[in-house]
Coordinates of C-alpha atoms and ligand atoms in Angstrom, one line a residue:
Chain A
X265 CA 0.0 0.0 0.0
X266 CA 1.5 3.3 -1.0
X267 CA 1.5 5.9 1.8
X268 CA -0.4 9.2 1.2
X269 CA 2.0 11.9 -0.1
X270 CA 2.2 14.7 2.5
X271 CA 4.8 16.8 0.9
X272 CA 3.3 20.3 0.3
X273 CA 3.4 20.2 -3.5
X274 CA 2.4 23.3 -5.4
X275 CA 1.7 21.1 -8.4
X276 CA -1.3 19.4 -6.6
X277 CA -4.5 20.4 -8.3
X278 CA -6.8 18.9 -5.7
X279 CA -5.9 17.9 -2.2
X280 CA -8.0 15.9 0.2
X281 CA -6.9 15.8 3.9
X282 CA -8.6 13.3 6.2
X283 CA -11.9 13.7 4.5
X284 CA -14.9 12.0 6.1
X285 CA -18.5 12.2 4.7
X286 CA -21.5 10.7 6.3
X287 CA -25.1 10.5 5.2
X288 CA -28.2 10.3 7.4
X289 CA -30.4 8.2 5.2
X290 CA -33.6 6.3 5.7
X291 CA -31.5 3.3 6.7
X292 CA -29.7 5.2 9.4
X293 CA -26.2 6.8 9.3
X294 CA -23.9 5.7 6.5
X295 CA -20.2 6.6 6.4
X296 CA -19.7 7.0 2.7
X297 CA -16.1 8.1 3.0
X298 CA -13.7 7.8 5.9
X299 CA -10.4 9.5 6.4
X300 CA -9.5 10.0 2.8
X301 CA -6.2 11.6 2.2
X302 CA -5.3 12.0 -1.5
X303 CA -3.7 14.4 -3.9
X304 CA -4.6 14.8 -7.5
X305 CA -1.7 16.4 -9.3
X306 CA -2.0 19.1 -11.9
X307 CA -2.4 17.4 -15.3
X308 CA -2.9 14.0 -13.8
X309 CA -5.4 11.4 -15.0
X310 CA -6.6 9.7 -11.8
X311 CA -9.0 6.8 -12.0
X312 CA -11.0 5.6 -9.0
X313 CA -12.3 2.0 -8.9
X314 CA -14.0 0.0 -6.2
X315 CA -17.1 -2.0 -5.5
X316 CA -20.6 -0.5 -5.7
X317 CA -21.4 1.8 -2.8
X318 CA -17.8 2.5 -1.7
X319 CA -18.3 6.3 -2.1
X320 CA -16.9 7.0 -5.5
X321 CA -19.8 9.2 -6.6
X322 CA -19.7 10.9 -3.2
X323 CA -16.0 11.7 -3.7
X324 CA -16.8 13.4 -7.0
X325 CA -19.6 15.4 -5.4
X326 CA -17.3 16.6 -2.7
X327 CA -14.6 17.6 -5.2
X328 CA -17.2 19.4 -7.2
X329 CA -18.3 21.3 -4.2
X330 CA -21.9 19.9 -4.5
X331 CA -21.6 18.3 -1.1
X332 CA -19.7 19.3 2.0
X333 CA -17.2 17.3 4.1
X334 CA -18.1 16.4 7.6
X335 CA -14.5 16.3 8.6
X336 CA -11.3 17.2 6.8
X337 CA -10.6 19.7 4.0
X338 CA -10.6 19.8 0.3
X339 CA -8.6 22.4 -1.7
X340 CA -8.3 23.3 -5.3
X341 CA -4.8 24.7 -5.5
X342 CA -4.7 26.9 -2.4
X343 CA -8.4 27.6 -2.3
X344 CA -10.7 25.6 -0.1
X345 CA -13.6 24.0 -2.1
X346 CA -17.0 25.0 -0.8
X347 CA -19.2 25.6 -3.8
X348 CA -19.5 24.3 -7.4
X349 CA -17.7 26.3 -10.1
X350 CA -16.9 26.2 -13.8
X351 CA -13.3 25.1 -13.1
X352 CA -14.5 21.7 -11.9
X353 CA -17.0 20.3 -14.4
X354 CA -18.9 17.0 -13.5
X355 CA -20.2 14.4 -15.9
X356 CA -22.7 12.6 -13.8
X357 CA -23.4 8.9 -13.6
X358 CA -27.0 9.5 -14.8
X359 CA -27.0 11.7 -17.9
X360 CA -28.3 15.1 -16.7
X361 CA -29.2 16.4 -20.1
X362 CA -31.8 19.2 -20.0
X363 CA -35.0 17.9 -21.7
X364 CA -36.0 21.4 -22.8
X365 CA -32.9 21.8 -25.0
X366 CA -31.8 19.8 -28.0
X367 CA -28.4 18.0 -28.3
X368 CA -26.5 21.0 -29.7
X369 CA -28.1 23.4 -27.2
X370 CA -27.2 21.1 -24.3
X371 CA -23.6 21.0 -25.4
X372 CA -23.7 24.8 -25.9
X373 CA -25.0 25.3 -22.3
X374 CA -21.6 25.1 -20.6
X375 CA -19.8 26.9 -23.5
X376 CA -22.1 29.9 -23.2
X377 CA -21.1 30.3 -19.6
X378 CA -17.5 30.5 -20.6
X379 CA -16.2 34.0 -21.2
X380 CA -13.9 35.2 -23.9
X381 CA -15.4 33.3 -26.8
X382 CA -17.5 34.5 -29.7
X383 CA -20.8 32.8 -30.5
X384 CA -19.3 31.5 -33.7
X385 CA -16.5 29.9 -31.8
X386 CA -18.9 28.4 -29.3
X387 CA -21.0 26.9 -32.0
X388 CA -18.0 25.5 -33.8
X389 CA -16.7 23.9 -30.6
X390 CA -20.1 22.4 -29.8
X391 CA -20.3 20.9 -33.2
X392 CA -16.8 19.6 -33.0
X393 CA -17.5 17.7 -29.8
X394 CA -20.8 16.4 -31.0
X395 CA -19.0 15.0 -34.0
X396 CA -16.3 13.6 -31.8
X397 CA -18.9 11.4 -30.0
X398 CA -20.4 10.5 -33.3
X399 CA -23.6 12.5 -33.0
X400 CA -23.0 15.2 -35.6
X401 CA -26.3 14.2 -37.3
X402 CA -28.3 14.5 -34.1
X403 CA -27.9 18.2 -33.4
X404 CA -31.6 18.9 -33.3
X405 CA -32.7 15.9 -31.4
X406 CA -34.2 16.3 -28.0
X407 CA -32.9 14.0 -25.2
X408 CA -36.0 11.9 -25.2
X409 CA -35.4 11.1 -28.9
X410 CA -32.0 9.7 -28.3
X411 CA -31.0 6.2 -27.0
X412 CA -29.5 5.8 -23.6
X413 CA -26.0 5.5 -25.1
X414 CA -26.5 8.5 -27.3
X415 CA -27.6 10.6 -24.3
X416 CA -24.5 9.5 -22.5
X417 CA -22.4 10.6 -25.4
X418 CA -24.1 14.0 -25.6
X419 CA -23.4 14.4 -21.9
X420 CA -19.8 13.5 -22.6
X421 CA -19.6 16.1 -25.3
X422 CA -21.2 18.6 -23.0
X423 CA -18.6 18.1 -20.3
X424 CA -15.6 18.1 -22.7
X425 CA -16.6 21.2 -24.7
X426 CA -16.0 23.9 -22.1
X427 CA -12.5 22.5 -21.5
X428 CA -12.5 22.9 -17.7
X429 CA -9.4 22.9 -15.6
X430 CA -10.6 19.8 -13.7
X431 CA -12.9 17.3 -15.2
X432 CA -14.8 14.9 -12.9
X433 CA -16.3 12.0 -14.7
X434 CA -18.6 9.4 -13.1
X435 CA -18.7 6.2 -15.2
X436 CA -18.8 8.2 -18.5
X437 CA -18.5 5.2 -20.8
X438 CA -20.7 2.7 -19.0
X439 CA -23.6 3.0 -21.5
X440 CA -21.6 2.7 -24.6
X441 CA -21.1 -0.1 -27.1
X442 CA -17.6 -1.6 -27.2
X443 CA -16.7 0.1 -30.5
X444 CA -17.6 3.6 -29.6
X445 CA -16.0 3.1 -26.2
X446 CA -12.7 2.0 -27.8
X447 CA -12.7 5.0 -30.0
X448 CA -13.4 7.4 -27.2
X449 CA -10.6 6.0 -25.1
X450 CA -8.3 7.2 -27.9
X451 CA -10.1 10.5 -28.1
X452 CA -10.0 11.3 -24.4
X453 CA -6.4 10.4 -24.1
X454 CA -5.7 12.7 -27.0
X455 CA -7.7 15.5 -25.4
X456 CA -6.0 14.8 -22.1
X457 CA -2.4 15.0 -23.4
X458 CA -3.1 17.9 -25.8
X459 CA -5.1 20.1 -23.3
X460 CA -3.1 19.4 -20.2
X461 CA -6.2 18.6 -18.1
X462 CA -6.7 17.2 -14.7
X463 CA -9.2 14.4 -14.8
X464 CA -10.7 12.3 -12.1
X465 CA -12.6 9.4 -13.5
X466 CA -14.7 6.8 -11.8
X467 CA -15.3 3.4 -13.4
X468 CA -16.2 -0.2 -12.7
X469 CA -14.1 -1.4 -15.6
X470 CA -10.6 -2.3 -14.4
X471 CA -9.2 -2.5 -17.9
X472 CA -10.5 0.9 -18.7
X473 CA -9.0 2.2 -15.4
X474 CA -5.6 0.9 -16.3
X475 CA -5.9 2.1 -19.9
X476 CA -6.7 5.6 -19.0
X477 CA -5.2 6.4 -15.6
X478 CA -1.8 7.7 -14.6
X479 CA -2.7 6.3 -11.2
X480 CA -5.5 4.0 -10.2
X481 CA -7.0 4.3 -6.7
X482 CA -8.8 1.3 -5.4
X483 CA -11.5 2.0 -2.8
X484 CA -12.9 -0.4 -0.3
X485 CA -16.4 -0.1 1.0
X486 CA -18.1 0.1 4.4
X487 CA -16.8 2.7 5.1
X488 CA -15.3 4.0 1.9
X489 CA -11.5 4.1 2.2
X490 CA -8.5 4.1 0.0
X491 CA -7.3 0.5 -0.1
X492 CA -4.5 0.7 -2.6
X493 CA -3.0 3.0 -5.2
X494 CA -1.4 1.7 -8.4
X495 CA 0.9 3.7 -10.6
X496 CA 0.5 3.1 -14.3
X497 CA 3.7 3.9 -16.1
X498 CA 2.8 2.9 -19.6
X499 CA 3.4 5.2 -22.6
X500 CA 0.4 6.9 -24.2
X501 CA -1.6 6.5 -26.3
X502 CA -2.4 3.1 -24.7
X503 CA -4.4 0.5 -26.4
X504 CA -6.8 -1.8 -24.6
X505 CA -5.3 -5.0 -26.0
X506 CA -1.7 -4.1 -24.8
X507 CA -0.4 -7.2 -22.8
X508 CA 1.4 -5.0 -20.2
X509 CA -1.9 -3.3 -19.6
X510 CA -3.6 -6.7 -19.1
X511 CA -1.1 -7.7 -16.5
X512 CA -1.6 -4.6 -14.5
X513 CA -5.4 -5.0 -14.8
X514 CA -5.1 -8.5 -13.4
X515 CA -3.1 -7.2 -10.5
X516 CA -5.8 -4.6 -9.6
X517 CA -8.5 -7.2 -10.1
X518 CA -6.8 -9.6 -7.6
X519 CA -6.5 -6.8 -5.1
X520 CA -10.2 -5.9 -5.5
X521 CA -11.4 -9.5 -5.3
X522 CA -9.1 -10.4 -2.4
X523 CA -10.8 -7.7 -0.5
X524 CA -14.3 -8.8 -1.6
X525 CA -13.7 -12.5 -0.5
X526 CA -12.1 -11.3 2.8
X527 CA -15.2 -9.2 3.3
X528 CA -17.5 -12.3 3.0
X529 CA -15.7 -14.4 5.6
Chain B
X69 CA -69.1 0.8 -42.6
X70 CA -67.5 2.8 -39.8
X71 CA -69.1 6.2 -39.1
X72 CA -67.0 9.2 -38.4
X73 CA -66.6 9.8 -34.7
X74 CA -68.7 13.0 -34.5
X75 CA -71.9 11.5 -36.1
X76 CA -73.3 9.8 -33.0
X77 CA -72.7 12.6 -30.5
X78 CA -74.2 15.1 -33.0
X79 CA -77.2 12.9 -33.5
X80 CA -77.7 12.6 -29.7
X81 CA -77.3 16.3 -29.2
X82 CA -79.8 17.2 -31.9
X83 CA -82.3 14.6 -30.5
X84 CA -81.9 16.1 -27.0
X85 CA -82.5 19.6 -28.3
X86 CA -85.5 18.4 -30.3
X87 CA -87.0 16.7 -27.3
X88 CA -86.5 19.8 -25.2
X89 CA -88.2 21.9 -27.8
X90 CA -91.1 19.5 -28.1
X91 CA -91.5 19.2 -24.4
X92 CA -91.8 23.0 -24.0
X93 CA -94.0 23.4 -27.0
X94 CA -96.6 20.9 -25.9
X95 CA -96.8 22.9 -22.7
X96 CA -95.5 20.4 -20.1
X97 CA -93.5 23.2 -18.5
X98 CA -93.8 27.0 -18.1
X99 CA -92.0 28.4 -21.1
X100 CA -91.1 31.5 -19.1
X101 CA -89.1 29.5 -16.7
X102 CA -87.8 27.0 -19.3
X103 CA -87.5 28.6 -22.7
X104 CA -87.3 26.4 -25.7
X105 CA -84.0 26.2 -27.6
X106 CA -85.5 28.1 -30.5
X107 CA -86.3 31.0 -28.1
X108 CA -82.7 31.0 -26.9
X109 CA -81.5 31.1 -30.5
X110 CA -83.9 34.0 -31.2
X111 CA -82.4 35.8 -28.2
X112 CA -78.9 35.2 -29.5
X113 CA -79.9 36.8 -32.8
X114 CA -81.4 39.7 -31.1
X115 CA -78.6 40.2 -28.7
X116 CA -76.1 40.0 -31.5
X117 CA -77.6 41.8 -34.4
X118 CA -81.3 42.7 -34.3
X119 CA -82.3 46.3 -34.5
X120 CA -86.1 46.3 -34.5
X121 CA -87.7 43.3 -32.7
X122 CA -87.4 44.5 -29.2
X123 CA -88.1 47.8 -27.5
X124 CA -85.0 48.9 -25.7
X125 CA -84.5 50.3 -22.2
X126 CA -85.1 49.1 -18.8
X127 CA -84.9 51.0 -15.5
X128 CA -82.3 48.8 -14.0
X129 CA -79.9 48.3 -16.9
X130 CA -79.6 50.1 -20.1
X131 CA -80.5 47.0 -22.1
X132 CA -79.8 47.6 -25.7
X133 CA -80.0 45.7 -28.9
X134 CA -76.9 44.0 -30.1
X135 CA -75.2 44.2 -26.7
X136 CA -73.9 40.7 -26.4
X137 CA -70.6 41.3 -28.1
X138 CA -69.8 44.5 -26.2
X139 CA -70.6 42.7 -23.0
X140 CA -68.5 39.8 -23.9
X141 CA -65.7 42.2 -24.7
X142 CA -66.0 44.0 -21.3
X143 CA -65.8 40.7 -19.5
X144 CA -62.9 39.3 -21.5
X145 CA -60.9 42.5 -21.0
X146 CA -61.4 42.3 -17.2
X147 CA -60.5 38.6 -17.2
X148 CA -57.3 39.1 -19.3
X149 CA -56.1 42.1 -17.4
X150 CA -56.9 40.6 -14.0
X151 CA -55.3 37.3 -14.9
X152 CA -52.2 39.0 -16.3
X153 CA -51.8 41.0 -13.1
X154 CA -52.4 37.9 -11.0
X155 CA -49.8 35.9 -12.9
X156 CA -47.3 38.8 -12.9
X157 CA -47.6 39.0 -9.1
X158 CA -48.0 35.2 -8.6
X159 CA -45.0 33.9 -10.5
X160 CA -42.3 36.0 -8.8
X161 CA -43.9 35.6 -5.5
X162 CA -44.1 31.8 -5.9
X163 CA -40.5 31.7 -7.0
X164 CA -39.5 33.7 -3.9
X165 CA -41.5 31.4 -1.7
X166 CA -39.5 28.5 -3.1
X167 CA -36.2 30.3 -2.8
X168 CA -36.5 31.8 0.7
X169 CA -37.5 29.7 3.6
X170 CA -39.1 32.5 5.7
X171 CA -41.1 33.8 2.8
X172 CA -42.4 30.3 2.2
X173 CA -43.3 30.0 5.9
X174 CA -45.2 33.3 5.8
X175 CA -46.5 34.1 2.3
X176 CA -46.6 30.4 1.2
X177 CA -48.8 29.5 4.2
X178 CA -50.9 32.6 3.7
X179 CA -51.4 31.6 0.0
X180 CA -52.4 28.1 1.0
X181 CA -55.1 29.5 3.3
X182 CA -56.3 32.3 0.9
X183 CA -56.5 29.8 -2.0
X184 CA -59.2 27.9 -0.2
X185 CA -61.2 31.2 0.2
X186 CA -63.8 31.4 -2.6
X187 CA -62.9 34.7 -4.3
X188 CA -66.5 36.0 -4.2
X189 CA -65.8 36.5 -0.5
X190 CA -63.5 39.4 -1.5
X191 CA -66.4 41.3 -3.2
X192 CA -67.7 43.1 -0.1
X193 CA -64.2 44.3 0.7
X194 CA -63.4 45.2 -2.9
X195 CA -66.6 47.3 -3.1
X196 CA -65.7 49.2 0.1
X197 CA -62.2 49.8 -1.0
X198 CA -62.7 50.7 -4.6
X199 CA -66.4 51.4 -5.1
X200 CA -68.5 49.9 -7.8
X201 CA -65.9 50.4 -10.4
X202 CA -63.4 48.6 -12.6
X203 CA -60.8 48.3 -9.9
X204 CA -63.1 46.4 -7.6
X205 CA -63.7 43.7 -10.3
X206 CA -60.1 43.5 -11.1
X207 CA -59.2 43.2 -7.5
X208 CA -61.5 40.2 -7.1
X209 CA -60.1 38.5 -10.3
X210 CA -56.5 39.1 -9.1
X211 CA -57.3 37.6 -5.7
X212 CA -58.9 34.6 -7.5
X213 CA -55.8 34.1 -9.6
X214 CA -52.8 35.0 -7.6
X215 CA -52.8 32.4 -4.8
X216 CA -53.3 29.4 -7.1
X217 CA -50.4 30.6 -9.2
X218 CA -48.2 31.3 -6.2
X219 CA -48.7 27.7 -4.9
X220 CA -48.2 26.1 -8.3
X221 CA -45.0 28.0 -9.0
X222 CA -43.7 27.3 -5.5
X223 CA -44.4 23.6 -5.7
X224 CA -43.0 23.1 -9.2
X225 CA -39.8 25.1 -8.4
X226 CA -39.3 23.0 -5.3
X227 CA -39.8 19.8 -7.4
X228 CA -37.2 20.6 -10.0
X229 CA -34.9 17.6 -10.3
X230 CA -31.7 18.3 -8.2
X231 CA -29.6 16.6 -10.8
X232 CA -30.4 19.4 -13.3
X233 CA -29.4 22.0 -10.7
X234 CA -26.2 20.2 -9.9
X235 CA -25.3 19.8 -13.6
X236 CA -25.9 23.4 -14.3
X237 CA -24.0 24.6 -11.2
X238 CA -20.9 22.7 -12.1
X239 CA -21.0 24.3 -15.6
X240 CA -20.9 27.6 -13.8
X241 CA -24.6 28.6 -13.8
X242 CA -25.8 30.5 -10.9
X243 CA -28.1 33.4 -9.8
X244 CA -30.3 34.8 -12.5
X245 CA -28.8 32.5 -15.2
X246 CA -29.7 29.4 -13.1
X247 CA -33.2 30.7 -12.6
X248 CA -34.0 31.7 -16.2
X249 CA -32.2 28.9 -18.0
X250 CA -32.7 25.9 -15.7
X251 CA -35.2 26.3 -12.9
X252 CA -37.9 28.1 -14.9
X253 CA -37.7 25.8 -17.9
X254 CA -37.7 22.8 -15.7
X255 CA -40.6 24.1 -13.7
X256 CA -42.6 25.2 -16.8
X257 CA -45.0 22.3 -17.0
X258 CA -46.1 22.8 -13.4
X259 CA -46.2 26.6 -13.8
X260 CA -48.5 26.2 -16.8
X261 CA -50.9 23.9 -15.0
X262 CA -50.9 26.4 -12.2
X263 CA -51.7 29.2 -14.6
X264 CA -54.5 27.1 -16.0
X265 CA -56.0 26.7 -12.5
X266 CA -55.5 30.4 -11.9
X267 CA -57.4 31.1 -15.1
X268 CA -60.3 28.9 -14.0
X269 CA -60.4 30.6 -10.6
X270 CA -60.3 34.1 -12.2
X271 CA -63.1 33.2 -14.5
X272 CA -65.3 32.0 -11.7
X273 CA -64.5 35.0 -9.5
X274 CA -65.2 37.4 -12.3
X275 CA -68.7 35.9 -12.9
X276 CA -69.4 36.0 -9.2
X277 CA -68.4 39.7 -9.0
X278 CA -70.4 40.7 -12.1
X279 CA -73.5 39.0 -11.0
X280 CA -73.2 40.2 -7.5
X281 CA -72.8 43.9 -8.2
X282 CA -73.6 46.1 -11.1
X283 CA -70.3 47.7 -12.0
X284 CA -71.0 51.1 -13.4
X285 CA -67.9 51.2 -15.6
X286 CA -69.1 48.6 -18.0
X287 CA -71.8 45.9 -18.3
X288 CA -70.2 42.5 -18.7
X289 CA -71.7 39.0 -19.2
X290 CA -72.5 38.7 -15.5
X291 CA -74.6 41.9 -15.5
X292 CA -76.3 40.7 -18.6
X293 CA -77.2 37.4 -16.9
X294 CA -78.5 39.2 -13.8
X295 CA -80.5 41.5 -16.0
X296 CA -82.1 38.5 -17.6
X297 CA -83.2 37.4 -14.2
X298 CA -84.6 40.8 -13.3
X299 CA -86.5 41.0 -16.6
X300 CA -87.7 37.4 -16.2
X301 CA -86.0 36.6 -19.5
X302 CA -84.8 33.1 -19.1
X303 CA -83.8 32.9 -22.7
X304 CA -81.3 35.6 -21.9
X305 CA -80.1 33.9 -18.8
X306 CA -79.5 30.6 -20.6
X307 CA -78.1 32.3 -23.6
X308 CA -75.5 34.1 -21.5
X309 CA -74.7 30.9 -19.6
X310 CA -74.0 29.3 -23.0
X311 CA -71.6 32.2 -23.9
X312 CA -69.8 32.0 -20.5
X313 CA -69.3 28.3 -21.2
X314 CA -68.1 29.0 -24.7
X315 CA -65.6 31.6 -23.6
X316 CA -64.1 29.2 -21.1
X317 CA -63.8 26.4 -23.6
X318 CA -62.3 28.8 -26.2
X319 CA -59.6 30.0 -23.8
X320 CA -58.6 26.4 -23.2
X321 CA -58.8 25.5 -26.9
X322 CA -56.8 28.5 -28.3
X323 CA -54.4 29.1 -25.4
X324 CA -53.8 26.4 -22.9
X325 CA -54.3 23.2 -24.9
X326 CA -51.8 24.1 -27.7
X327 CA -49.2 25.2 -25.1
X328 CA -49.6 22.0 -23.2
X329 CA -49.4 19.9 -26.3
X330 CA -46.3 21.7 -27.4
X331 CA -44.7 21.2 -24.0
X332 CA -45.6 17.5 -23.9
X333 CA -44.4 16.8 -27.4
X334 CA -41.1 18.7 -27.1
X335 CA -40.2 16.9 -23.9
X336 CA -41.4 13.5 -24.8
X337 CA -44.2 13.3 -22.2
X338 CA -46.8 12.4 -24.8
X339 CA -48.6 9.2 -24.1
Ligands
LIG609 N1 -27.8 11.4 -0.5 C1 -27.5 10.3 0.2 N2 -28.3 10.0 1.3 C2 -28.0 8.9 2.0 N3 -27.0 8.0 1.7 C3 -26.3 8.3 0.6 C4 -26.5 9.4 -0.3 N4 -25.7 9.4 -1.3 C5 -24.9 8.3 -1.1 N5 -25.3 7.6 0.0 C6 -24.7 6.4 0.5 O1 -23.3 6.5 0.5 C7 -22.6 5.4 0.0 C8 -21.8 5.7 -1.2 O2 -22.6 6.1 -2.3 P1 -21.9 6.4 -3.7 O3 -23.1 6.8 -4.5 O4 -20.8 7.4 -3.5 O5 -21.4 5.0 -4.1 P2 -20.6 4.6 -5.5 O6 -19.3 4.2 -5.1 O7 -20.7 5.7 -6.5 O8 -21.4 3.4 -6.0 P3 -21.7 2.9 -7.5 O9 -20.5 2.3 -8.0 O10 -22.8 1.9 -7.4 O11 -22.1 4.1 -8.3 C9 -23.7 4.3 -0.3 O12 -23.8 3.5 0.8 C10 -25.0 5.2 -0.4 O13 -26.1 4.4 0.1
LIG610 MG1 -21.6 6.0 -8.3

């Protein structure tokens, strides 16, 4: 298990220090996250994996400023995070497309809130990202006229288009077919290296995690904790069928399932 | 062979009207109290166009020939102005109730109470405050509209899916932008049905006010109806009732129904 890095690094984009988050739900009090200490470096692609209910989505909500920590602190650079902002865009697990806007207008929504662009540039950028996710011919379609996978792709385009400093993605590829997914792995790696972004991505797919991440953080549930952190030192662009990648994925899977079987006993 | 859908209802309606006509003509009922359909039609003709068939003037109300259209116009104008004022007050107030806790706990609760008050109850107050003039009727109509709109707007704003708000916020939307681009569009279906309810209340309160008092600044349909009673002209009473019904139907048909249909279709809520 790699120890949390405590050096005060100026290059950390997001820092979490001893973060705990509890929910008072109908089934009593749930500790979704306990004592999380983690740095996300500037320009890092961090992937979070773990079994269902281990607090991955909660982590993203905290980073986004949509929820507040019960204990501990979260900082973006040197600023404490306490409210949502344009610098930390979230792509949610459920597509949160606005039903009163068509696909293009949905993608434009975030772009219109970005200063310093002309309307023509915004439109061009929105079209570019819609094309990227293969929906250039669905500009005018309302969300209800799209399939689940198409909606997810529009949501992906919507979160990529404004080019935020930090991108928080909650299982963005889960509703896609294998072919589109494969293509988007390539695209997102390209965007990541070209635009020097910081990305935190949540997934259930270990292969995907190893393919995309600079580091893979494995969470364990009840309460949600960091179980293990894996460094992925493979050159980009990576391909899913790379054998080195498969080996590492197997390692992560073993760690994940060892925890799960230990949990059952 | 399959008949078009309208054939059977039309046939039944005609048969019912014919039966009614026959029933009155053979003298089973007093035709002063229950006028035959043909009398009501005659009254319509007279009230709309006729210049000669009826001597004008009455000590209570200056009944004149061809006055149905002007009366309808007076009533419609009151309804539209009153409804517009009510919606203009109700929508922001409802939004404020949803946004600010203490406003909800004060105005929101007040609205809930006042909404149950039949708006004809406002008539005595309105008369004392404004006299038997236009302002009094408008006040009653506004009171009929505003509380229903406040409650509908408050509820539909509070029921906007949190996911939409979260998504918009992380894209940098806040304040007025969040309200105008996300909350209001998301709440629109609820707001529209609230407006529809407000409209129905406004229409009822207006009729109550017009029948209850003779407003000197203009004779509306309610005055016409009441005049029919005072003149023992049941053809007029029933004719005006038919017009009141028609106006209500028409408002729904040309305004609310298309809006609702458009909203349903564009958001995929069509069944
Ligand atoms: N608003 C809430 N109220 C009460 N409990 C909550 C709330 N949100 C999350 N939880 C609980 O917190 C825990 C973590 O939830 P979270 O959604 O973060 O899991 P997850 O890791 O994203 O799971 P999945 O992989 O299934 O998406 C769960 O036990 C869940 O029941
Ligand atoms: Mg989740």
